[in-house]
Short mmCIF file of C-alpha atoms and ligand atoms in Angstrom, two decimals:
data_model
loop_
_atom_site.label_atom_id
_atom_site.label_comp_id
_atom_site.label_asym_id
_atom_site.label_seq_id
_atom_site.Cartn_x
_atom_site.Cartn_y
_atom_site.Cartn_z
CA MET A 8 102.54 108.21 57.86
CA THR A 9 105.45 110.18 59.30
CA GLY A 10 108.88 108.69 59.92
CA ILE A 11 108.14 108.97 63.64
CA GLU A 12 105.05 106.77 63.37
CA ALA A 13 106.87 104.30 61.12
CA THR A 14 109.71 104.03 63.64
CA PHE A 15 107.23 103.51 66.48
CA ILE A 16 105.52 100.68 64.59
CA ASP A 17 108.84 99.13 63.49
CA ARG A 18 110.28 98.95 66.99
CA THR A 19 107.14 97.64 68.78
CA PRO A 20 105.85 94.56 66.87
CA ALA A 21 105.09 92.62 70.04
CA SER A 22 102.97 95.48 71.44
CA ALA A 23 101.21 95.80 68.06
CA ALA A 24 100.33 92.09 68.04
CA HIS A 25 99.19 92.33 71.65
CA ALA A 26 97.04 95.36 70.81
CA ALA A 27 95.28 93.29 68.12
CA ARG A 28 94.74 90.43 70.55
CA ALA A 29 93.40 92.85 73.17
CA ALA A 30 91.03 94.46 70.68
CA ALA A 31 89.17 91.15 70.30
CA VAL A 32 88.13 91.17 73.94
CA MET A 33 88.38 94.83 74.99
CA PRO A 34 86.85 97.62 72.88
CA GLY A 35 89.77 99.41 71.24
CA GLY A 36 92.06 97.00 73.05
CA ASP A 37 91.79 99.32 76.01
CA THR A 38 90.25 99.65 79.42
CA ARG A 39 91.34 103.17 80.34
CA ALA A 40 90.52 106.06 78.03
CA ALA A 41 93.17 108.48 79.34
CA ALA A 42 95.98 106.03 78.46
CA HIS A 43 94.74 105.55 74.90
CA HIS A 44 96.67 106.96 71.96
CA PRO A 45 97.06 106.13 68.27
CA PRO A 46 98.26 103.99 66.59
CA TYR A 47 98.13 101.72 69.70
CA GLN A 48 99.26 101.90 73.28
CA LEU A 49 102.24 99.84 74.37
CA THR A 50 102.00 96.75 76.51
CA MET A 51 104.31 97.13 79.47
CA THR A 52 105.68 94.12 81.30
CA SER A 53 107.30 95.80 84.27
CA GLY A 54 107.92 99.02 86.11
CA VAL A 55 110.94 99.27 88.41
CA GLY A 56 112.14 102.52 89.96
CA PRO A 57 112.28 105.19 87.22
CA TYR A 58 111.86 102.71 84.34
CA LEU A 59 109.08 100.91 82.49
CA THR A 60 109.84 97.99 80.15
CA ASP A 61 107.60 97.01 77.22
CA LEU A 62 106.79 93.68 75.59
CA ASP A 63 109.46 94.27 72.93
CA GLY A 64 112.07 94.70 75.67
CA HIS A 65 112.51 98.50 75.32
CA ARG A 66 113.13 100.50 78.45
CA TYR A 67 111.47 103.88 79.06
CA LEU A 68 112.23 106.60 81.58
CA ASP A 69 108.91 106.95 83.39
CA LEU A 70 108.01 110.65 83.53
CA ILE A 71 104.34 110.21 84.37
CA GLY A 72 104.24 107.70 87.26
CA ASN A 73 100.83 106.27 86.41
CA PHE A 74 99.32 109.70 85.88
CA THR A 75 100.84 111.28 89.01
CA SER A 76 100.04 108.45 91.44
CA LEU A 77 103.50 106.81 91.69
CA VAL A 78 105.21 109.66 93.49
CA HIS A 79 108.11 107.39 94.51
CA GLY A 80 108.45 105.69 91.12
CA ASN A 81 107.65 102.08 90.28
CA ALA A 82 107.88 99.27 92.82
CA PHE A 83 109.35 101.55 95.52
CA GLY A 84 111.11 99.27 98.03
CA PRO A 85 109.32 100.29 101.27
CA ILE A 86 105.92 100.14 99.55
CA ILE A 87 106.53 96.71 98.03
CA GLU A 88 107.75 95.37 101.39
CA ALA A 89 104.73 96.74 103.25
CA ALA A 90 102.23 95.61 100.60
CA THR A 91 103.78 92.13 100.32
CA ALA A 92 103.73 91.67 104.07
CA ALA A 93 100.13 92.89 104.22
CA ALA A 94 99.02 90.60 101.37
CA ALA A 95 100.65 87.62 103.09
CA ARG A 96 98.46 88.33 106.13
CA GLY A 97 95.32 88.33 103.96
CA THR A 98 94.17 90.62 101.19
CA ASN A 99 90.93 91.81 102.73
CA TRP A 100 88.23 90.99 105.23
CA PRO A 101 84.89 92.59 106.08
CA ALA A 102 86.18 94.11 109.30
CA ARG A 103 88.53 96.93 110.26
CA ASN A 104 92.28 96.66 109.72
CA GLU A 105 95.01 98.54 111.57
CA ALA A 106 96.64 100.11 108.50
CA ALA A 107 93.38 101.85 107.50
CA VAL A 108 93.23 103.59 110.86
CA GLU A 109 96.91 104.52 110.66
CA LEU A 110 96.51 105.99 107.18
CA ALA A 111 93.38 107.88 108.26
CA GLU A 112 95.33 109.26 111.25
CA GLU A 113 98.21 110.28 108.98
CA LEU A 114 95.86 112.09 106.57
CA CYS A 115 94.05 113.86 109.42
CA ARG A 116 97.43 114.96 110.80
CA ARG A 117 98.68 116.26 107.47
CA VAL A 118 95.62 117.91 105.97
CA ALA A 119 94.41 120.69 108.26
CA SER A 120 90.74 120.68 107.21
CA VAL A 121 90.38 116.91 107.51
CA ASP A 122 88.91 115.75 110.85
CA GLN A 123 87.77 112.35 109.58
CA VAL A 124 88.15 110.15 106.51
CA ARG A 125 86.18 107.57 104.48
CA PHE A 126 88.13 105.42 102.03
CA THR A 127 86.97 104.49 98.53
CA ASN A 128 88.61 102.62 95.64
CA SER A 129 89.20 105.55 93.31
CA GLY A 130 89.30 109.30 93.15
CA SER A 131 86.09 109.18 91.11
CA GLU A 132 84.27 107.45 93.94
CA ALA A 133 85.68 109.97 96.40
CA THR A 134 84.42 113.00 94.45
CA MET A 135 81.04 111.30 93.95
CA LEU A 136 80.79 110.75 97.69
CA ALA A 137 81.74 114.40 98.31
CA VAL A 138 78.85 115.56 96.14
CA GLU A 139 76.52 113.10 97.85
CA ILE A 140 77.53 114.36 101.32
CA ALA A 141 76.97 117.94 100.13
CA ARG A 142 73.53 117.02 98.76
CA VAL A 143 72.42 115.37 101.98
CA ALA A 144 73.88 118.20 104.11
CA THR A 145 72.19 120.96 102.12
CA GLY A 146 69.09 119.28 100.67
CA ARG A 147 70.13 120.65 97.25
CA ARG A 148 70.95 118.75 94.05
CA ARG A 149 73.16 120.81 91.74
CA PHE A 150 76.89 121.39 91.98
CA LEU A 151 79.25 123.89 90.39
CA MET A 152 82.61 122.88 88.91
CA ALA A 153 85.22 124.49 86.66
CA LYS A 154 84.82 124.28 82.91
CA TYR A 155 87.38 121.66 81.76
CA GLY A 156 87.98 120.60 85.37
CA TYR A 157 88.32 116.86 86.03
CA HIS A 158 86.84 114.96 88.93
CA GLY A 159 86.61 111.45 87.51
CA SER A 160 84.89 109.40 84.87
CA MET A 161 81.29 109.85 85.94
CA PRO A 162 78.73 111.38 83.58
CA GLN A 163 77.90 114.11 86.12
CA PHE A 164 81.53 115.29 86.10
CA GLU A 165 82.43 114.46 82.51
CA ILE A 166 79.85 116.89 81.25
CA GLY A 167 81.80 119.73 82.91
CA THR A 168 85.12 118.26 81.76
CA SER A 169 83.88 118.54 78.19
CA GLY A 170 83.08 122.21 78.79
CA GLN A 171 79.27 121.94 79.10
CA SER A 172 76.63 122.67 81.74
CA GLY A 173 73.73 120.23 81.96
CA GLY A 174 71.57 118.20 84.31
CA GLU A 175 72.79 118.89 87.81
CA THR A 176 76.20 120.12 86.65
CA LEU A 177 76.91 123.84 86.45
CA ILE A 178 80.21 125.22 85.19
CA ALA A 179 82.18 128.46 85.26
CA PRO A 180 85.63 129.25 83.83
CA PHE A 181 88.50 128.26 86.14
CA GLY A 182 90.20 131.31 87.60
CA ASP A 183 87.27 133.66 86.92
CA LEU A 184 86.05 134.60 90.40
CA THR A 185 83.33 136.92 89.11
CA ALA A 186 81.85 134.15 86.96
CA PHE A 187 81.75 131.80 89.96
CA GLU A 188 80.20 134.50 92.15
CA GLU A 189 77.54 135.24 89.54
CA MET A 190 76.70 131.57 89.12
CA LEU A 191 76.40 131.16 92.88
CA GLU A 192 74.18 134.21 93.20
CA LEU A 193 71.98 133.08 90.34
CA HIS A 194 71.58 129.40 91.32
CA GLY A 195 72.67 129.50 94.97
CA ASP A 196 69.44 128.03 96.32
CA ASP A 197 69.99 124.92 94.23
CA ILE A 198 73.74 124.43 94.66
CA ALA A 199 74.92 121.79 97.15
CA CYS A 200 78.62 122.46 96.63
CA VAL A 201 81.34 123.94 94.53
CA ILE A 202 84.02 121.36 93.71
CA LEU A 203 87.37 122.58 92.40
CA GLU A 204 90.85 121.31 91.72
CA PRO A 205 93.27 123.81 93.29
CA VAL A 206 95.37 123.48 90.12
CA LEU A 207 93.68 122.09 87.00
CA GLY A 208 95.48 118.77 86.49
CA SER A 209 94.22 117.05 83.38
CA GLY A 210 93.07 120.50 82.22
CA GLY A 211 96.72 121.47 81.75
CA VAL A 212 98.40 122.28 85.11
CA VAL A 213 96.61 125.63 85.32
CA THR A 214 97.23 127.59 88.54
CA PRO A 215 94.44 130.09 89.28
CA PRO A 216 95.07 133.76 90.10
CA ASP A 217 95.78 134.66 93.74
CA GLY A 218 92.64 134.84 95.81
CA PHE A 219 90.48 132.84 93.38
CA LEU A 220 90.04 129.75 95.55
CA ALA A 221 89.48 131.75 98.76
CA GLY A 222 87.02 133.98 96.89
CA VAL A 223 85.03 131.02 95.59
CA ALA A 224 85.02 129.44 99.06
CA ALA A 225 83.58 132.66 100.53
CA ALA A 226 80.99 132.99 97.76
CA ALA A 227 79.91 129.36 98.20
CA ARG A 228 79.47 129.83 101.94
CA ARG A 229 77.46 133.04 101.44
CA VAL A 230 74.78 130.98 99.68
CA GLY A 231 75.02 127.99 102.02
CA ALA A 232 76.86 125.72 99.58
CA LEU A 233 79.82 123.57 100.63
CA PHE A 234 83.32 124.20 99.31
CA VAL A 235 85.01 120.99 98.20
CA LEU A 236 88.65 120.81 97.12
CA ASP A 237 89.67 117.96 94.85
CA GLU A 238 93.28 117.36 95.95
CA VAL A 239 93.53 114.02 94.14
CA ILE A 240 96.58 115.31 92.25
CA THR A 241 97.65 118.33 94.31
CA LEU A 242 98.31 116.35 97.48
CA ARG A 243 101.72 115.65 95.90
CA LEU A 244 102.53 119.40 95.87
CA ALA A 245 102.66 119.99 99.66
CA PRO A 246 102.45 117.66 102.67
CA GLY A 247 99.12 119.23 103.63
CA GLY A 248 97.91 119.56 100.05
CA HIS A 249 97.44 122.81 98.17
CA GLN A 250 95.04 124.02 100.87
CA ALA A 251 97.98 124.30 103.26
CA VAL A 252 99.83 126.54 100.80
CA GLU A 253 96.92 129.00 100.61
CA GLY A 254 95.61 128.53 104.14
CA LEU A 255 92.24 127.27 102.88
CA LEU A 256 89.90 125.14 104.97
CA PRO A 257 87.53 123.39 102.57
CA ASP A 258 84.49 121.62 104.00
CA LEU A 259 85.48 118.41 102.23
CA THR A 260 88.66 117.25 100.49
CA ALA A 261 88.91 114.49 97.88
CA MET A 262 92.16 112.50 97.87
CA ALA A 263 93.43 109.53 95.83
CA LYS A 264 96.43 108.55 93.68
CA ILE A 265 99.51 108.93 95.95
CA ILE A 266 97.65 107.86 99.11
CA GLY A 267 97.35 104.28 97.78
CA GLY A 268 101.06 103.78 97.12
CA GLY A 269 100.25 102.63 93.59
CA PHE A 270 97.15 100.59 94.42
CA PRO A 271 93.54 101.61 93.62
CA VAL A 272 92.39 104.13 96.21
CA GLY A 273 90.37 107.19 97.04
CA ALA A 274 89.32 109.01 100.18
CA ILE A 275 87.07 111.79 101.23
CA GLY A 276 87.97 113.76 104.31
CA GLY A 277 86.53 116.78 106.00
CA ARG A 278 84.65 118.41 108.82
CA ALA A 279 83.49 115.94 111.45
CA ASP A 280 79.85 117.11 111.32
CA LEU A 281 79.72 116.44 107.56
CA MET A 282 81.60 113.14 107.72
CA GLU A 283 79.14 112.13 110.44
CA LEU A 284 76.50 111.74 107.71
CA CYS A 285 78.29 108.49 106.76
CA ASN A 286 78.38 107.18 110.36
CA PRO A 287 76.78 103.72 110.14
CA PHE A 288 75.45 104.05 113.71
CA ARG A 289 73.26 106.95 112.51
CA PRO A 290 73.37 106.55 108.72
CA ARG A 291 72.15 109.34 106.49
CA ILE A 292 74.29 108.06 103.62
CA PHE A 293 74.88 104.37 102.95
CA HIS A 294 78.50 104.33 101.88
CA SER A 295 80.02 100.92 101.26
CA GLY A 296 82.46 99.13 98.96
CA THR A 297 83.84 95.59 99.08
CA PHE A 298 87.42 96.84 98.88
CA ASN A 299 87.16 100.15 100.75
CA GLY A 300 90.19 100.59 102.99
CA ASN A 301 91.62 97.17 102.14
CA PRO A 302 94.76 96.34 104.13
CA VAL A 303 97.13 95.99 101.18
CA THR A 304 96.32 99.42 99.75
CA MET A 305 96.33 100.98 103.20
CA ALA A 306 99.76 99.55 104.07
CA ALA A 307 101.17 100.71 100.72
CA GLY A 308 99.55 104.14 101.01
CA LEU A 309 100.94 104.68 104.47
CA GLU A 310 104.50 104.13 103.20
CA ALA A 311 103.92 106.39 100.19
CA VAL A 312 102.57 109.24 102.31
CA ARG A 313 105.18 108.93 105.05
CA HIS A 314 108.02 109.03 102.52
CA LEU A 315 106.60 112.14 100.87
CA THR A 316 108.30 114.83 102.96
CA SER A 317 108.55 118.61 102.43
CA ASP A 318 112.15 118.03 101.37
CA SER A 319 111.33 115.43 98.75
CA ILE A 320 108.50 117.63 97.43
CA SER A 321 110.86 120.64 97.12
CA THR A 322 113.56 118.55 95.43
CA MET A 323 111.07 117.30 92.84
CA ALA A 324 109.94 120.89 92.19
CA VAL A 325 113.54 122.07 91.66
CA ARG A 326 114.20 119.19 89.24
CA SER A 327 110.96 119.88 87.42
CA ALA A 328 111.93 123.57 87.00
CA SER A 329 115.32 122.57 85.68
CA LEU A 330 113.76 120.09 83.21
CA GLU A 331 111.32 122.79 82.08
CA GLU A 332 114.21 125.16 81.39
CA ARG A 333 116.17 122.51 79.47
CA LEU A 334 113.14 121.63 77.33
CA ARG A 335 112.43 125.28 76.50
CA THR A 336 116.04 125.75 75.38
CA SER A 337 115.90 122.56 73.28
CA ALA A 338 112.65 123.58 71.60
CA SER A 339 113.99 126.99 70.72
CA THR A 340 117.27 125.50 69.37
CA ARG A 341 115.32 122.96 67.32
CA GLY A 342 112.86 125.58 66.08
CA VAL A 343 109.80 123.76 67.45
CA PRO A 344 106.88 125.85 68.80
CA PHE A 345 106.76 125.25 72.52
CA SER A 346 105.20 126.48 75.75
CA THR A 347 104.85 125.05 79.24
CA ARG A 348 102.98 125.37 82.51
CA ARG A 349 104.36 124.05 85.76
CA ALA A 350 103.26 123.57 89.34
CA GLY A 351 105.91 121.91 91.51
CA SER A 352 106.60 118.43 90.14
CA LEU A 353 103.86 118.74 87.48
CA LEU A 354 104.84 120.01 84.06
CA GLN A 355 102.56 120.41 81.04
CA VAL A 356 104.13 120.93 77.62
CA TYR A 357 102.46 122.26 74.47
CA LEU A 358 103.78 122.33 70.95
CA SER A 359 102.45 125.83 70.38
CA ASP A 360 104.13 129.15 71.13
CA GLU A 361 100.90 130.49 72.57
CA LEU A 362 99.89 128.95 75.87
CA PRO A 363 96.26 127.76 75.65
CA ALA A 364 94.03 128.76 78.58
CA SER A 365 93.55 125.03 79.29
CA ASN A 366 93.73 121.67 77.54
CA GLY A 367 90.09 122.21 76.54
CA GLU A 368 91.26 125.00 74.26
CA ARG A 369 94.53 123.64 72.89
CA GLY A 370 95.15 123.54 69.16
CA ASP A 371 98.37 121.50 69.05
CA GLY A 372 96.76 118.05 69.22
CA GLU A 373 98.38 116.53 66.13
CA LEU A 374 101.89 117.80 66.89
CA ALA A 375 101.53 116.75 70.53
CA ASN A 376 100.67 113.20 69.40
CA LEU A 377 103.72 113.20 67.18
CA LEU A 378 105.96 114.38 70.02
CA HIS A 379 104.51 111.66 72.24
CA LEU A 380 105.45 108.94 69.73
CA ALA A 381 108.85 110.56 69.16
CA LEU A 382 109.45 110.48 72.93
CA LEU A 383 108.48 106.80 73.10
CA ASN A 384 110.91 106.12 70.25
CA GLN A 385 113.60 107.88 72.31
CA GLY A 386 112.75 105.90 75.46
CA VAL A 387 110.69 108.48 77.38
CA PHE A 388 107.21 107.74 78.69
CA CYS A 389 104.92 110.65 79.54
CA ALA A 390 101.21 111.26 79.05
CA ALA A 391 100.12 111.56 75.43
CA ARG A 392 98.67 114.97 76.25
CA GLY A 393 102.13 116.24 77.29
CA LEU A 394 101.88 115.90 81.05
CA ILE A 395 105.00 115.11 83.05
CA ALA A 396 104.86 114.22 86.76
CA LEU A 397 108.23 113.64 88.38
CA SER A 398 108.80 111.05 91.06
CA THR A 399 111.39 110.84 93.82
CA ALA A 400 113.00 108.02 91.79
CA LEU A 401 114.22 110.55 89.19
CA ASP A 402 117.53 111.97 90.40
CA ASP A 403 119.54 114.78 88.81
CA GLY A 404 121.36 112.39 86.45
CA LEU A 405 118.07 110.94 85.19
CA ILE A 406 116.65 114.45 84.68
CA GLU A 407 119.71 115.16 82.48
CA ASP A 408 119.05 111.93 80.61
CA ALA A 409 115.36 112.84 80.18
CA ALA A 410 116.30 116.29 78.84
CA ALA A 411 118.73 114.78 76.32
CA ARG A 412 116.15 112.26 75.10
CA PHE A 413 113.52 114.99 74.89
CA ASP A 414 115.95 117.05 72.81
CA ALA A 415 116.36 114.14 70.39
CA ALA A 416 112.57 113.73 70.17
CA LEU A 417 112.11 117.45 69.45
CA ALA A 418 114.75 117.13 66.70
CA ASP A 419 112.72 114.24 65.24
CA VAL A 420 109.56 116.35 65.33
CA ALA A 421 111.37 119.26 63.67
CA ALA A 422 112.60 116.92 60.92
CA SER A 423 109.22 115.29 60.31
N1 LIG B 5 90.10 114.14 90.54
C1 LIG B 5 91.21 114.52 89.90
C2 LIG B 5 91.72 115.92 90.07
C3 LIG B 5 91.89 113.63 89.07
O1 LIG B 5 92.97 114.02 88.39
C4 LIG B 5 91.39 112.31 88.94
C5 LIG B 5 92.07 111.33 88.07
O2 LIG B 5 92.91 111.65 87.27
C6 LIG B 5 90.22 111.96 89.64
C7 LIG B 5 89.61 112.90 90.43
C8 LIG B 5 89.66 110.59 89.53
O3 LIG B 5 90.48 109.69 90.15
P1 LIG B 5 90.47 108.14 89.71
O4 LIG B 5 91.09 108.07 88.36
O5 LIG B 5 91.26 107.45 90.78
O6 LIG B 5 89.04 107.71 89.70
#
């Protein structure tokens, strides 16, 4: 065991005991694979603004915001007020609520390709519904995604996330337009849609070459397949999503995370003629869900989206660039191998000098785990895989603080 692991275990006895208790009733003591890490994940008792607090009373600067969803930090005042007021009026009923229509209107206004919206309870449900709409619209079964792309924890997507083709899932390397074109030419008659993240999120914040997304959209349309953008993460990068940045008009767009203000959410939006397939007056697709569009999530999501302005997005990007620069300098001073990828407020760090093409091909797993524990020991919480997602709650002073703590963690890694 390294000194870093020993320190982690020493300072978190209450979380360790809670992990053992959890393991009796939850396999691995866990209910969310992406949050898992050895030797055990912490039990948090609260999240307020830029901080999380664990069961042992330690405070952490939150640099991940529940895997990119808390774009305004924890317990953001306007969201808590709106959600509390909504909950006091009733948590849900099997009839329309006003906030759902307002949030749908807001999303249609912001995202150019979105004429209409259906809400779900997660991004995974939204991407599943997108594929289902594409299947019914085209009468085809297969879909094409990026190798190591992520669209949720469903077997049909996870197969591609793990880098395989199989069943109805076809894959091609992200950023390789020719490979996508060839796949579409070869299997076009069978392909209902291409679904792509504009920037690979869990794959490592990988931005594709210029023209890739537009090229894939054109190739998909040539063979009569739909082009679906998964903006579950990238909706935080521009008010109209990444599609606005590149002037793309996907047939369908998957959204989630920030649009729920911290509550479980997902949505699919797109062309009216495609969304019409879900119209319950003329149903071609039966799409339901007990909590779809529930008033608490909708009220919270509305506040989150309205407070996410172009200015706040640009400020987060500037802070993220400055943090990236500080971390690079620290790593080089401390003699730790280091590389990064960044898109706006999203920053992926690797403990290797060579940048892997994606997280599917990284070779720094063990060192990255060590850095993650070292960061926790220094009071910084980011994803175990090295993802940082800034929130509007992190001001310049807190970015300085994060950089200093990161520097100390890199020194611990160098000494280990
Ligand atoms: N799509 C992308 C790009 C994601 O990053 C995620 C989650 O991380 C999902 C879909 C699935 O969303 P959820 O976890 O809400 O099911």
